[in-house]
CSV table of C-alpha atoms in Angstrom, one decimal:
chain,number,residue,atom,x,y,z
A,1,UNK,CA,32.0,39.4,-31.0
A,2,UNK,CA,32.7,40.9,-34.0
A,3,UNK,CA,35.4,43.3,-34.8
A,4,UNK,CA,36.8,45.2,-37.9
A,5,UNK,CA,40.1,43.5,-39.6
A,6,UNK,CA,41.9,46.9,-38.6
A,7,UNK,CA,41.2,46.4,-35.0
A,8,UNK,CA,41.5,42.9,-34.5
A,9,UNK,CA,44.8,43.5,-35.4
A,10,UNK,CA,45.5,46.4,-33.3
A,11,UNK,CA,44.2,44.3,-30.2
A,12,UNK,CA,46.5,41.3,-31.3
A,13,UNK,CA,49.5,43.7,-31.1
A,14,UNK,CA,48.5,44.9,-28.2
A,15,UNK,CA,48.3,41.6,-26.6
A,16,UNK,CA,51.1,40.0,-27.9
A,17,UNK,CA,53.3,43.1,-27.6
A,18,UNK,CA,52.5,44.1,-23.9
A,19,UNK,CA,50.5,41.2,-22.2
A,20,UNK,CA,53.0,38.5,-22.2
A,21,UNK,CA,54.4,38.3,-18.9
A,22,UNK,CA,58.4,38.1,-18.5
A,23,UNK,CA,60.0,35.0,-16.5
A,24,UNK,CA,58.2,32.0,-19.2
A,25,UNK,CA,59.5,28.6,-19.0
A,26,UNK,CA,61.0,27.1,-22.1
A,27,UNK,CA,57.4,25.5,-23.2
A,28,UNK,CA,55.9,28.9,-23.1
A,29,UNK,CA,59.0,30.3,-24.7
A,30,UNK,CA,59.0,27.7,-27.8
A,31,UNK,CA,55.1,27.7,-28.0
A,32,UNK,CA,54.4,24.0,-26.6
A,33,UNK,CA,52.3,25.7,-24.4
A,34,UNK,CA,50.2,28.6,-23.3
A,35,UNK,CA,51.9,32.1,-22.5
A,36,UNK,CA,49.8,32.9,-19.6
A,37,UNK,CA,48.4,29.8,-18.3
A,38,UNK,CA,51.3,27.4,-19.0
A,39,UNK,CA,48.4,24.7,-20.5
A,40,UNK,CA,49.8,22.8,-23.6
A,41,UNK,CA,49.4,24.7,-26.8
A,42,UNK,CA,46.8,22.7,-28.7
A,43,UNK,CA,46.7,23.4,-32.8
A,44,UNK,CA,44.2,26.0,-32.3
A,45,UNK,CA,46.3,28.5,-29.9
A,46,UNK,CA,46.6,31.7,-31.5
A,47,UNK,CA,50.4,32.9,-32.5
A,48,UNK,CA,51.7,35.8,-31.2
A,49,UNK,CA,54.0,38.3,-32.6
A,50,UNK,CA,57.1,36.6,-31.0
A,51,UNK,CA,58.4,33.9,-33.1
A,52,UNK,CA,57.0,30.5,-31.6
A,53,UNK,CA,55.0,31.9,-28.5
A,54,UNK,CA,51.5,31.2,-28.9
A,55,UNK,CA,48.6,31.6,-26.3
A,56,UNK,CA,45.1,29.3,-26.0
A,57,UNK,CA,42.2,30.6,-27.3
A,58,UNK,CA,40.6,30.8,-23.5
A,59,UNK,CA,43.1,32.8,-22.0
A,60,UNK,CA,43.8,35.2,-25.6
A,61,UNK,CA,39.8,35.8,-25.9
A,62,UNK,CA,39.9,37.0,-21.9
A,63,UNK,CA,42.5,39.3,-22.8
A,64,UNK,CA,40.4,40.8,-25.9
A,65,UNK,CA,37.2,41.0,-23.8
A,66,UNK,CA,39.5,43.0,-21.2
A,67,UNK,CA,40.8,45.2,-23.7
A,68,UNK,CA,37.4,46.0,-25.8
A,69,UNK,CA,35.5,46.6,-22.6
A,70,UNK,CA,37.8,48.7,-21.3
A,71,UNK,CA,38.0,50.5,-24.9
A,72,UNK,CA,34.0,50.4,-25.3
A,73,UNK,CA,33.9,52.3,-21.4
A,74,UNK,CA,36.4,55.1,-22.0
A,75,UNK,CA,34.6,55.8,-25.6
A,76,UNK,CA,31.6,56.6,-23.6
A,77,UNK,CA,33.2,58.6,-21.2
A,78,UNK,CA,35.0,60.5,-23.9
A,79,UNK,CA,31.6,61.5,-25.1
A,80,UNK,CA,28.8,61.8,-22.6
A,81,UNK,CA,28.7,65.0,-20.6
A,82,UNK,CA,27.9,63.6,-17.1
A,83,UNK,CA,31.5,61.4,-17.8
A,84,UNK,CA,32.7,64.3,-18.6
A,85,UNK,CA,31.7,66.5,-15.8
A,86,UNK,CA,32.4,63.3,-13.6
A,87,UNK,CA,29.1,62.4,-12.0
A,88,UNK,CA,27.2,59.9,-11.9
A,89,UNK,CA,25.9,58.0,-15.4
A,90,UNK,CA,24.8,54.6,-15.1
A,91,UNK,CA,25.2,53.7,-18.9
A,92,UNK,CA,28.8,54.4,-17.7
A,93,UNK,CA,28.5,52.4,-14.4
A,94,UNK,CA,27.0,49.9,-16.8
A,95,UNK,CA,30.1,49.9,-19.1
A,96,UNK,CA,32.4,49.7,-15.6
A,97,UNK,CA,30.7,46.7,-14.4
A,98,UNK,CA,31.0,45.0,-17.8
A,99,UNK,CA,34.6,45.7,-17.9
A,100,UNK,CA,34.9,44.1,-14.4
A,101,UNK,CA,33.9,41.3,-15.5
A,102,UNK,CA,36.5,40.6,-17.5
A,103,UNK,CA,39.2,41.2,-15.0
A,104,UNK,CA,39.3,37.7,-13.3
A,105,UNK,CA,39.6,36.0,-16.6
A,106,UNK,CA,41.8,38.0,-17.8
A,107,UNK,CA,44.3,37.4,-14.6
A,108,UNK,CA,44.5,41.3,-14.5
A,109,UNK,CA,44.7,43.2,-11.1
A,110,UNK,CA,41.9,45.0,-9.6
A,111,UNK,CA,41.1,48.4,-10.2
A,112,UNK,CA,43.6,51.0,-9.0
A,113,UNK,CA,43.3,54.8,-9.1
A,114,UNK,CA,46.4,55.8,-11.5
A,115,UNK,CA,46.3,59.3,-9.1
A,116,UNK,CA,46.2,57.8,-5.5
A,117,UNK,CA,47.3,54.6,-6.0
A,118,UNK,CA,44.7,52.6,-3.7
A,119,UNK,CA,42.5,50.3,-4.7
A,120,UNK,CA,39.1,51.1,-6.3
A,121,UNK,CA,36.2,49.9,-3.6
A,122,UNK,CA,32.8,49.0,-5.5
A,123,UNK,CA,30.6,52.3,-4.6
A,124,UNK,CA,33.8,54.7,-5.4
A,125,UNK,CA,33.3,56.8,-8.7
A,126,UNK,CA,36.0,55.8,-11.6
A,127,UNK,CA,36.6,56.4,-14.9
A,128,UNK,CA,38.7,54.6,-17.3
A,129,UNK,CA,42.3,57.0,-17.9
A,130,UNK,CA,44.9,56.2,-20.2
A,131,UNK,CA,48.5,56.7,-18.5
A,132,UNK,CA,51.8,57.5,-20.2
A,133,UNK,CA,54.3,55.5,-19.9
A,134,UNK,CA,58.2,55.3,-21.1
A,135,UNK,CA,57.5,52.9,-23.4
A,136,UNK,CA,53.8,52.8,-24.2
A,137,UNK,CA,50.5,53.9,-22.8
A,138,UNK,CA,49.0,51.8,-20.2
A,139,UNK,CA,45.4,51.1,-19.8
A,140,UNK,CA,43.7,52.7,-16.4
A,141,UNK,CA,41.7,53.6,-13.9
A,142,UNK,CA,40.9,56.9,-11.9
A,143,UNK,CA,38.7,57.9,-9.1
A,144,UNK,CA,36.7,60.9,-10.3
A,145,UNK,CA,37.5,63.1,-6.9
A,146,UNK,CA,41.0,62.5,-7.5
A,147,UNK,CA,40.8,63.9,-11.1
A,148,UNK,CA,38.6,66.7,-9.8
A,149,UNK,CA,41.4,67.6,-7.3
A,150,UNK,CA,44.0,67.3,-9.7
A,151,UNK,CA,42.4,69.2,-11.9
A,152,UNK,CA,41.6,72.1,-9.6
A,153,UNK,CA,45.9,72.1,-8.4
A,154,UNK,CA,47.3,72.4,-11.6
């Protein structure tokens, strides 16, 4: 995987800035070992933004993966009309199933529709939304009927 110098760097601040999970011990915390999997931190873990926390190079390249399928999914959608129009498109449904891939990996949770809240089954139609949040934008999911309906109501 090759990426630009601009976006690698984008990705690392994303990761170190808002996948770090709270509650680390004092290893994690002073970079002896890994942020998310709590393994020692070997000479080639990768330093995050956070003075002394550092994260393996398994566990940091799952979270990239995540982040540039998810990115590589809602570019397509962004540009190709049945996305748009919210039916079906395999190279989308393609694009999906790459990005679940890289869920288990990356210890993330399963798909959720940011509109209803349940739990995306495999046949349901979804396509990647970004949500606004209070403090940044979070990275999400969204059934394409609950859109539609949303849509239509407002």
């Amino acid at each position: 995987m090759t990426l630009v110098p601009e976006e690698s760097q984008r990705l690392h601040r994303l990761i170190a800035y808002y996948q770090v999970p709270l509650g680390l011990s004092q290893e994690q915390q002073t970079g002896t070992a890994c942020v998310w999997c709590g393994s020692p931190a070997g000479p080639d873990a990768v330093g995050l933004e956070y003075p002394g926390r550092r994260g393996c190079p398994d566990c940091y390249l799952a979270r990239i993966r995540w982040l540039i399928t998810w990115y590589d999914w809602q570019r397509h959608a962004l540009d190709c009309t049945p996305c748009q129009q919210l039916t079906t498109c395999h190279v989308g449904r393609g694009r999906r199933v790459q990005h679940e891939l890289t869920i288990v990996p990356a210890c993330k949770e399963p798909l959720f529709c940011a509109s209803c809240r349940r739990t995306v089954e495999a046949g349901e139609q979804v396509v990647p939304v970004l949500v606004e949040g209070p403090s940044h934008d979070h990275l999400g999911y969204g059934h394409t009927h609950c859109l539609t309906r949303r849509a239509v109501t407002r």
